[in-house]
Short mmCIF file of C-alpha atoms in Angstrom, two decimals:
data_model
loop_
_atom_site.label_atom_id
_atom_site.label_comp_id
_atom_site.label_asym_id
_atom_site.label_seq_id
_atom_site.Cartn_x
_atom_site.Cartn_y
_atom_site.Cartn_z
CA MET S 1 0.07 0.00 0.10
CA LYS S 2 1.54 3.42 -1.13
CA LYS S 3 0.68 6.64 -0.81
CA HIS S 4 2.26 9.86 -1.47
CA ILE S 5 2.10 13.58 -0.12
CA ILE S 6 4.87 16.12 -1.63
CA TYR S 7 4.98 19.64 -0.40
CA ALA S 8 6.95 21.65 -2.52
CA GLY S 9 9.18 24.24 -2.73
CA MET S 10 11.66 26.12 -0.44
CA LEU S 11 14.72 27.34 -2.33
CA LEU S 12 17.63 25.99 0.01
CA SER S 13 21.26 27.06 -0.44
CA THR S 14 23.21 24.18 -1.99
CA MET S 15 23.87 21.94 0.94
CA ALA S 16 24.62 18.59 2.37
CA LEU S 17 21.59 17.26 3.74
CA THR S 18 21.76 14.79 7.08
CA THR S 19 20.24 11.51 6.74
CA ALA S 20 19.77 11.42 10.55
CA CYS S 21 16.28 11.20 11.88
CA ASP S 22 15.42 14.76 12.83
CA GLU S 23 12.81 15.40 15.66
CA ASN S 24 12.56 18.93 14.64
CA PHE S 25 11.78 18.33 11.00
CA ASN S 26 8.60 20.02 10.93
CA ASP S 27 10.55 23.23 12.09
CA TRP S 28 13.34 22.70 9.70
CA VAL S 29 11.61 22.43 6.52
CA ALA S 30 7.94 23.70 6.89
CA PRO S 31 6.11 23.71 3.33
CA ALA S 32 4.74 26.99 2.02
CA VAL S 33 1.12 27.15 1.73
CA GLY S 34 -0.45 26.48 -1.91
CA GLN S 35 2.75 24.68 -2.83
CA GLN S 36 1.31 20.76 -2.74
CA GLU S 37 2.71 18.74 -5.67
CA ALA S 38 2.05 15.62 -6.87
CA ALA S 39 4.11 12.58 -5.73
CA ALA S 40 3.65 11.33 -9.22
CA GLN S 41 5.52 14.17 -10.40
CA TYR S 42 8.59 13.04 -9.02
CA ASN S 43 8.41 9.45 -8.95
CA VAL S 44 8.88 8.92 -5.25
CA ASN S 45 8.12 5.34 -4.02
CA ILE S 46 8.27 3.78 -0.86
CA VAL S 47 8.47 -0.16 -0.57
CA GLY S 48 8.01 -1.75 2.89
CA SER S 49 9.61 -4.58 4.49
CA GLY S 50 7.04 -7.22 3.09
CA ILE S 51 7.59 -9.54 6.32
CA ASP S 52 5.69 -9.61 9.57
CA VAL S 53 7.22 -8.73 12.44
CA LYS S 54 6.49 -11.23 15.33
CA MET S 55 8.32 -10.62 18.88
CA GLU S 56 8.02 -14.05 19.82
CA ASP S 57 9.89 -15.26 17.00
CA SER S 58 13.92 -15.98 18.06
CA ALA S 59 14.51 -16.70 14.59
CA GLN S 60 13.90 -13.06 13.53
CA LYS S 61 16.66 -10.73 13.26
CA ASP S 62 16.64 -8.10 15.66
CA THR S 63 17.16 -5.01 13.44
CA PHE S 64 15.44 -5.36 10.13
CA ARG S 65 14.69 -3.17 7.12
CA LEU S 66 11.64 -1.30 7.42
CA ALA S 67 11.37 0.64 4.20
CA THR S 68 13.31 1.93 1.34
CA ILE S 69 12.29 5.04 -0.45
CA SER S 70 13.33 6.30 -3.53
CA SER S 71 13.00 8.06 -7.16
CA ASP S 72 14.18 7.29 -10.76
CA HIS S 73 13.06 11.08 -11.76
CA ALA S 74 15.33 12.86 -14.02
CA ASP S 75 15.29 15.68 -11.68
CA VAL S 76 15.65 14.37 -8.80
CA ALA S 77 19.44 14.01 -7.11
CA SER S 78 19.06 12.73 -3.78
CA ILE S 79 16.40 11.96 -0.94
CA SER S 80 17.14 12.41 2.48
CA VAL S 81 14.74 10.43 5.06
CA LYS S 82 14.14 12.74 8.08
CA GLN S 83 11.72 11.18 10.42
CA VAL S 84 9.41 7.97 10.82
CA LEU S 85 6.25 7.92 12.44
CA VAL S 86 4.34 4.95 13.38
CA ASN S 87 0.31 5.66 13.87
CA GLY S 88 1.70 8.82 14.61
CA HIS S 89 4.30 8.34 16.80
CA VAL S 90 7.97 8.92 16.49
CA LEU S 91 10.07 5.78 15.81
CA PRO S 92 13.57 5.62 16.26
CA VAL S 93 15.34 4.47 12.72
CA THR S 94 18.83 4.21 11.26
CA ILE S 95 19.36 5.43 7.93
CA GLN S 96 21.64 3.69 5.36
CA GLY S 97 21.66 5.53 1.99
CA ASN S 98 17.66 5.24 1.31
CA GLU S 99 16.94 2.18 3.31
CA ILE S 100 15.15 2.72 6.59
CA TYR S 101 16.01 0.29 9.42
CA ALA S 102 14.64 -0.32 13.05
CA THR S 103 14.76 -2.83 15.39
CA ARG S 104 11.52 -5.08 16.51
CA VAL S 105 11.99 -3.86 20.20
CA GLN S 106 11.44 -0.30 19.03
CA LEU S 107 8.73 -0.98 16.67
CA ASP S 108 7.08 -2.92 19.25
CA SER S 109 7.41 -0.59 21.95
CA THR S 110 6.16 2.40 19.27
CA ALA S 111 3.23 0.46 18.49
CA GLN S 112 2.32 -0.38 22.12
CA ALA S 113 2.23 3.77 22.80
CA ALA S 114 0.45 4.39 19.83
CA LEU S 115 -2.20 1.82 19.89
CA GLN S 116 -2.25 1.86 23.82
CA SER S 117 -2.61 -1.78 23.52
CA ARG S 118 -0.17 -4.97 24.48
CA LYS S 119 -3.00 -7.53 22.47
CA TYR S 120 -1.63 -10.49 21.17
CA GLU S 121 -2.96 -9.77 17.29
CA MET S 122 -1.26 -9.14 14.01
CA ARG S 123 -1.78 -5.40 13.53
CA ALA S 124 -0.89 -3.43 10.43
CA LEU S 125 0.83 -0.30 11.40
CA ASP S 126 0.64 2.61 9.59
CA VAL S 127 4.28 3.87 8.75
CA THR S 128 4.79 7.60 7.30
CA VAL S 129 8.08 8.36 6.20
CA LYS S 130 8.98 12.25 5.99
CA SER S 131 11.86 12.90 3.87
CA VAL S 132 13.37 15.48 1.48
CA ALA S 133 13.79 15.32 -2.06
CA MET S 134 16.96 17.80 -3.37
CA LEU S 135 16.15 18.64 -7.09
CA LYS S 136 19.14 19.08 -9.20
CA ASN S 137 18.01 22.67 -9.27
CA GLY S 138 18.68 23.30 -5.70
CA THR S 139 15.01 23.19 -4.77
CA ALA S 140 14.09 21.01 -1.86
CA VAL S 141 10.85 19.23 -2.16
CA MET S 142 9.26 17.85 1.42
CA VAL S 143 7.93 14.68 0.63
CA GLU S 144 5.52 12.14 2.83
CA SER S 145 4.85 8.61 1.65
CA LYS S 146 3.25 5.77 3.41
CA THR S 147 3.23 2.07 3.70
CA THR S 148 1.99 -0.43 6.31
CA GLN S 149 4.16 -2.76 8.72
CA ASN S 150 2.66 -6.01 10.20
CA GLU S 151 3.89 -6.50 13.92
CA GLN S 152 2.59 -8.73 16.48
CA PRO S 153 3.42 -8.42 20.03
CA ILE S 154 4.26 -10.86 22.06
CA PRO S 155 1.79 -13.51 23.60
CA THR S 156 -0.39 -12.52 26.53
CA PRO S 157 -1.48 -14.33 29.47
CA ALA S 158 -5.12 -15.99 28.99
CA ILE S 159 -8.17 -14.05 30.49
CA ASP S 160 -8.80 -15.58 34.07
CA SER S 161 -11.94 -16.88 33.87
CA LYS S 162 -12.26 -16.42 37.46
CA GLY S 163 -11.71 -12.75 37.27
CA TYR S 164 -9.08 -10.47 39.12
CA TYR S 165 -8.84 -8.91 42.59
CA LEU S 166 -6.54 -6.04 44.12
CA LEU S 167 -4.16 -5.87 47.15
CA GLY S 168 -2.68 -2.91 48.27
CA ASP S 169 -2.65 0.35 50.49
CA PHE S 170 -6.44 0.76 50.43
CA ALA S 171 -9.22 1.67 52.98
CA GLY S 172 -10.35 -2.02 54.03
CA VAL S 173 -7.97 -3.97 51.68
CA GLY S 174 -4.00 -3.96 52.70
CA TRP S 175 -1.99 -6.40 52.10
CA ASN S 176 -4.08 -9.02 53.91
CA LEU S 177 -4.75 -12.15 51.65
CA ALA S 178 -8.09 -12.61 53.73
CA THR S 179 -9.48 -9.63 52.47
CA PRO S 180 -8.97 -8.96 49.06
CA LEU S 181 -10.98 -6.40 46.54
CA HIS S 182 -12.36 -8.46 44.13
CA MET S 183 -13.01 -6.38 40.80
CA THR S 184 -16.24 -6.18 39.02
CA LYS S 185 -16.44 -7.10 35.55
CA VAL S 186 -18.33 -4.26 33.30
CA GLU S 187 -17.44 -5.43 30.10
CA GLU S 188 -15.46 -8.68 28.29
CA GLY S 189 -12.13 -8.34 29.68
CA VAL S 190 -12.68 -5.00 31.63
CA TYR S 191 -12.67 -4.94 35.37
CA GLN S 192 -13.16 -2.22 37.66
CA ALA S 193 -12.81 -1.21 41.63
CA GLU S 194 -13.14 1.51 43.57
CA VAL S 195 -10.55 2.39 46.40
CA THR S 196 -9.78 4.87 49.32
CA THR S 197 -6.18 5.88 49.24
CA THR S 198 -4.45 5.26 52.70
CA GLY S 199 -1.34 7.06 52.52
CA ASN S 200 0.90 9.61 50.65
CA THR S 201 2.20 6.73 48.47
CA ASN S 202 -0.12 3.97 48.13
CA TRP S 203 1.24 0.44 46.64
CA PHE S 204 -1.19 -2.39 44.72
CA LYS S 205 -0.92 -5.05 42.65
CA PHE S 206 -3.48 -7.16 40.34
CA TYR S 207 -3.99 -10.83 40.78
CA GLU S 208 -5.93 -13.62 39.20
CA ALA S 209 -8.34 -14.96 41.49
CA SER S 210 -7.90 -18.53 40.07
CA HIS S 211 -4.47 -18.30 42.21
CA HIS S 212 -6.16 -16.82 45.18
CA SER S 213 -5.19 -18.59 48.40
CA PRO S 214 -5.94 -16.79 52.10
CA THR S 215 -2.61 -18.26 53.34
CA ASP S 216 0.04 -19.01 50.47
CA TRP S 217 1.55 -16.24 49.02
CA ASP S 218 3.74 -18.42 46.95
CA GLU S 219 0.45 -19.59 44.84
CA VAL S 220 -1.20 -15.93 44.92
CA ASN S 221 1.92 -14.59 43.43
CA LYS S 222 1.51 -17.28 40.69
CA GLY S 223 -1.01 -14.88 39.47
CA GLN S 224 0.60 -11.35 40.28
CA LEU S 225 0.13 -8.35 37.53
CA GLY S 226 1.94 -5.08 37.86
CA VAL S 227 4.00 -2.85 36.10
CA ALA S 228 7.70 -2.38 34.26
CA ALA S 229 9.30 0.00 36.92
CA ASN S 230 8.63 -0.17 40.75
CA GLY S 231 6.88 2.34 42.03
CA ASP S 232 5.61 4.02 38.94
CA PRO S 233 2.43 6.28 39.73
CA ALA S 234 1.40 6.61 36.11
CA SER S 235 -2.60 6.94 35.78
CA PHE S 236 -2.42 4.82 32.55
CA ASN S 237 0.01 1.95 32.01
CA PHE S 238 0.81 -1.33 31.02
CA ILE S 239 0.68 -4.60 32.29
CA GLU S 240 3.48 -6.72 33.39
CA TRP S 241 3.20 -10.38 34.12
CA ASN S 242 6.95 -11.45 34.00
CA ASN S 243 9.55 -9.70 36.25
CA VAL S 244 6.36 -7.73 37.94
CA GLN S 245 7.04 -4.46 39.54
CA THR S 246 4.56 -2.45 42.14
CA PRO S 247 2.73 0.60 41.10
CA THR S 248 1.34 3.36 43.09
CA ILE S 249 -1.32 5.99 43.57
CA GLU S 250 0.00 9.28 45.03
CA GLY S 251 -2.12 11.23 47.49
CA ALA S 252 -3.69 10.27 50.77
CA GLY S 253 -7.52 9.89 51.36
CA LEU S 254 -8.52 10.07 47.65
CA ARG S 255 -11.13 8.12 46.14
CA LYS S 256 -10.14 6.66 43.00
CA ARG S 257 -11.70 4.40 40.26
CA ILE S 258 -9.04 1.45 38.93
CA THR S 259 -10.08 -0.14 35.57
CA LEU S 260 -8.16 -3.30 34.27
CA ASP S 261 -8.44 -4.06 30.65
CA VAL S 262 -7.06 -7.58 29.95
CA ASN S 263 -7.80 -7.22 26.28
CA ASN S 264 -5.07 -4.69 25.97
CA TRP S 265 -3.21 -5.66 29.09
CA THR S 266 -3.55 -2.00 30.40
CA PHE S 267 -5.00 -0.37 33.46
CA LYS S 268 -5.79 3.19 34.52
CA VAL S 269 -6.33 5.21 37.63
CA GLU S 270 -8.94 8.10 37.77
CA SER S 271 -11.48 9.95 39.53
CA PRO S 272 -14.82 7.88 39.57
CA PHE S 273 -16.53 11.55 39.57
CA SER S 274 -15.08 13.27 36.46
CA GLU S 275 -18.45 15.77 36.77
CA LEU S 276 -21.00 16.03 39.72
CA TYR S 277 -24.73 17.12 39.29
CA MET S 278 -27.53 17.07 42.09
CA ALA S 279 -31.19 15.82 41.40
CA GLY S 280 -33.66 16.23 43.57
CA ASP S 281 -37.19 17.14 44.35
CA ALA S 282 -36.44 20.94 43.68
CA ASN S 283 -35.21 20.25 40.15
CA GLY S 284 -37.93 17.70 39.52
CA TRP S 285 -35.07 14.77 39.56
CA GLN S 286 -33.27 16.05 36.74
CA GLN S 287 -29.22 16.28 37.12
CA VAL S 288 -29.61 19.79 36.20
CA ASP S 289 -27.94 21.46 38.81
CA PHE S 290 -24.07 21.86 38.33
CA PHE S 291 -20.74 21.59 40.81
CA SER S 292 -17.04 23.02 39.52
CA THR S 293 -14.05 21.43 40.31
CA THR S 294 -10.48 21.79 39.98
CA ASN S 295 -9.22 18.65 41.23
CA GLN S 296 -12.12 15.68 40.67
CA VAL S 297 -12.38 15.67 44.56
CA GLU S 298 -13.73 18.57 45.84
CA TYR S 299 -16.65 19.92 44.06
CA THR S 300 -18.86 23.14 44.88
CA GLY S 301 -22.05 24.34 43.72
CA PHE S 302 -24.88 26.69 44.45
CA MET S 303 -28.58 25.43 44.32
CA TYR S 304 -32.16 25.30 45.60
CA LEU S 305 -33.07 22.43 47.71
CA THR S 306 -36.49 21.43 49.56
CA THR S 307 -37.10 19.00 52.44
CA ASN S 308 -38.39 16.14 50.13
CA GLY S 309 -34.56 14.77 48.95
CA PHE S 310 -31.96 15.01 46.47
CA LYS S 311 -28.59 12.97 45.68
CA PHE S 312 -25.37 13.76 44.18
CA CYS S 313 -24.94 11.87 40.51
CA SER S 314 -21.45 11.33 38.84
CA GLN S 315 -23.31 11.78 35.06
CA PRO S 316 -26.07 13.54 33.91
CA ASN S 317 -28.58 10.73 34.00
CA TRP S 318 -28.76 8.04 36.45
CA ASP S 319 -26.30 5.27 34.85
CA GLY S 320 -23.54 6.50 36.77
CA ILE S 321 -22.67 6.75 40.69
CA ASN S 322 -25.41 8.31 42.39
CA LEU S 323 -24.41 9.10 46.12
CA GLY S 324 -27.15 9.41 48.48
CA ALA S 325 -27.34 9.66 52.74
CA GLY S 326 -24.06 7.98 54.23
CA ALA S 327 -24.84 6.51 58.02
CA ALA S 328 -23.71 10.00 59.63
CA ASP S 329 -25.30 13.65 58.73
CA GLY S 330 -23.03 15.00 56.12
CA THR S 331 -21.69 11.86 54.90
CA LEU S 332 -22.33 9.99 51.66
CA ASP S 333 -22.85 6.56 50.40
CA ALA S 334 -23.49 5.07 46.73
CA THR S 335 -26.10 2.91 48.30
CA GLY S 336 -27.53 5.48 50.35
CA GLY S 337 -31.43 6.88 50.15
CA ASP S 338 -32.37 10.12 49.44
CA ILE S 339 -30.51 13.19 51.45
CA LYS S 340 -33.09 15.06 53.60
CA ILE S 341 -32.52 18.26 54.86
CA ALA S 342 -34.70 20.06 57.77
CA GLU S 343 -35.30 23.39 56.06
CA ALA S 344 -35.91 24.25 52.22
CA GLY S 345 -33.63 26.96 51.01
CA TYR S 346 -30.97 27.96 48.86
CA TYR S 347 -27.51 26.76 49.33
CA LYS S 348 -23.57 26.64 48.70
CA VAL S 349 -23.13 22.87 48.24
CA ASP S 350 -19.45 21.52 48.84
CA VAL S 351 -18.82 17.80 48.21
CA ASN S 352 -15.84 15.62 48.82
CA THR S 353 -15.65 12.75 46.88
CA SER S 354 -12.76 11.39 48.74
CA THR S 355 -13.91 11.75 52.16
CA MET S 356 -17.43 11.20 51.12
CA THR S 357 -18.84 14.17 52.73
CA TYR S 358 -20.81 17.32 52.03
CA THR S 359 -21.60 20.42 53.72
CA LEU S 360 -24.66 22.76 53.56
CA LEU S 361 -24.18 26.87 53.57
CA PRO S 362 -27.67 28.54 53.74
CA ILE S 363 -27.55 31.64 51.55
CA THR S 364 -29.95 33.76 52.85
CA THR S 365 -29.82 36.78 50.38
CA ILE S 366 -28.08 37.69 47.37
CA GLY S 367 -27.84 41.27 46.24
CA VAL S 368 -26.61 43.40 43.47
CA ILE S 369 -24.10 46.06 44.93
CA GLY S 370 -21.60 48.76 43.67
CA ASP S 371 -20.90 52.78 42.99
CA ALA S 372 -23.99 52.27 40.23
CA THR S 373 -26.51 51.40 43.00
CA PRO S 374 -28.14 53.36 45.23
CA GLY S 375 -26.34 51.74 47.78
CA GLY S 376 -22.75 52.08 46.40
CA TRP S 377 -20.37 49.73 47.72
CA ASP S 378 -22.12 49.84 51.42
CA SER S 379 -25.06 47.97 51.14
CA ASP S 380 -26.93 45.52 48.60
CA GLN S 381 -30.06 45.63 46.78
CA ASP S 382 -31.53 42.65 47.63
CA MET S 383 -33.01 39.86 45.35
CA THR S 384 -35.69 37.47 45.42
CA TYR S 385 -35.33 33.83 44.67
CA ASN S 386 -37.61 32.60 41.96
CA THR S 387 -38.24 28.83 42.07
CA THR S 388 -39.57 29.05 38.88
CA THR S 389 -37.34 30.51 36.76
CA ARG S 390 -34.70 29.30 39.30
CA ALA S 391 -32.81 32.59 39.29
CA TRP S 392 -32.36 35.85 41.75
CA GLU S 393 -34.23 38.50 40.48
CA ILE S 394 -34.61 42.20 40.92
CA THR S 395 -36.90 44.51 38.71
CA GLY S 396 -36.95 48.12 38.30
CA LEU S 397 -33.46 48.96 39.81
CA THR S 398 -32.06 52.54 39.00
CA LEU S 399 -28.55 52.37 38.21
CA THR S 400 -26.22 55.20 37.26
CA ALA S 401 -23.35 54.87 35.27
CA GLY S 402 -20.82 52.72 37.06
CA LYS S 403 -19.72 49.41 38.31
CA ILE S 404 -21.63 46.37 39.79
CA LYS S 405 -21.39 42.86 41.08
CA PHE S 406 -23.56 40.12 43.07
CA ARG S 407 -22.67 38.92 46.35
CA ALA S 408 -24.38 36.40 48.96
CA ASN S 409 -25.19 36.71 52.90
CA ASP S 410 -24.09 40.66 52.56
CA ALA S 411 -20.65 39.60 52.81
CA TRP S 412 -17.74 39.04 50.24
CA GLU S 413 -16.90 35.45 50.93
CA ILE S 414 -19.44 34.43 48.11
CA ASN S 415 -19.63 36.78 44.95
CA TRP S 416 -19.84 36.79 41.35
CA GLY S 417 -18.40 39.34 38.65
CA GLY S 418 -16.94 38.86 35.25
CA LEU S 419 -19.00 38.62 31.87
CA PRO S 420 -22.59 38.35 32.18
CA ASP S 421 -22.80 35.41 30.12
CA ALA S 422 -19.84 33.88 32.04
CA LEU S 423 -19.91 34.61 35.64
CA THR S 424 -17.26 33.48 38.26
CA GLN S 425 -16.47 33.56 41.96
CA GLY S 426 -14.36 36.84 42.59
CA GLY S 427 -14.74 38.01 38.86
CA ASP S 428 -14.29 41.45 37.86
CA ASP S 429 -16.81 44.41 38.25
CA LEU S 430 -19.43 44.73 35.64
CA ALA S 431 -19.59 47.71 33.93
CA MET S 432 -23.13 49.31 33.54
CA GLU S 433 -24.82 52.59 31.64
CA ALA S 434 -27.27 54.49 33.76
CA GLY S 435 -30.58 53.24 33.62
CA THR S 436 -33.52 51.45 35.31
CA TYR S 437 -33.23 47.49 34.89
CA ASP S 438 -34.78 43.99 35.71
CA ILE S 439 -32.10 41.66 36.30
CA GLN S 440 -31.72 38.21 36.75
CA LEU S 441 -28.90 35.98 38.03
CA PHE S 442 -28.57 32.42 37.93
CA ALA S 443 -25.95 31.91 40.79
CA TRP S 444 -24.52 28.52 39.71
CA CYS S 445 -21.08 27.15 39.88
CA ASN S 446 -18.04 28.57 38.07
CA GLY S 447 -18.41 27.83 34.42
CA LYS S 448 -22.47 27.69 34.71
CA ALA S 449 -23.32 31.09 36.63
CA TYR S 450 -24.94 34.12 34.22
CA CYS S 451 -27.07 36.76 34.73
CA LYS S 452 -29.71 38.65 32.42
CA ILE S 453 -29.57 42.47 32.45
CA THR S 454 -32.31 44.11 30.94
CA LYS S 455 -33.07 47.36 30.17
CA GLN S 456 -36.45 49.04 30.60
#
């Protein structure tokens, strides 16, 4: 399979072109816009290796010819290979004339990173060769040629029919063979578990359930799975089953979801709550009240709550994790019932998905303040919360030319500013022209809060 794309045209001084692989190739000879030329014009050809690289085949040479690039066009003086990519990832190569050589190990590791997979299968890799064709008239033409290289990684272990479990520095788990954390099968070959870390550095391993024993570590270790580098804290990593080393998760008291993919022999560690929503009686049990976060652990939102219950949800539907009432006030449980409060009202809501806790701060007033208001910067023009529009509102407010902001509870600890359609906590003052206005404030979290200001 051959494809050729040529970008033509910069005049370069007649200089010897290096044949080494150049990581900065794109900066060195960028194509001029509108100067693309057909590859056929210069008869540039690439020929792949024609072999299937098999990592398990010890009879194959460690270094092999990946491709040859050439041209028999009368105007082409030489072709210099500058960079080789495998599925978009740079492949280290050596060049001998117009022949490109790579090692099997480098090809396998580059393909592994590009595909994020160690799956034992023959895979057709896209090989892109970036070269420079030097014409006899001194013009350099950048050439992009493509071929395909087949490669097969080493065999992987059979998927354990009994599943997998974790041991490690997690609450309620530890390294006690009597208390393994069995992972849940979420789809064929994919297993998940949620953990809470206990220290600053948390070590853990995966184990095949078919080798589990409550007392015999020698038997258990027959099914251990880990990583290549001891203590590796990467949130995405490849599984090792030979010379197994121990991965880590950094940070104490964190709630994490670990996903083991034994189709591709990878795992990832992530927060189970990339987003958070409130759904309850106050909003028709719809996930339409939002939270903001900077660390996917601590979340803040502003919302109206009734005494008839609510929950916190990891997705904008009921298909994810839905946190309800825990055993004690202010605590959360993924299997808990509706959270009930004693008094309906507007609240600043803070949720910590690591400690599985929440706090509610009543917001009794929100007002408009600023030198454009009748009270200046000394007193608020109070707004009223409308449960139908779900906005704080004030009508017929006369302003002079100047600045305004919104703040809660007659204090500056909670205040909204910035652009009318993108208000944030502590944002800039809003500039106003003189006039009489109706104002609505949708006092939600950062990224969702906004106001509507209508001049009468």
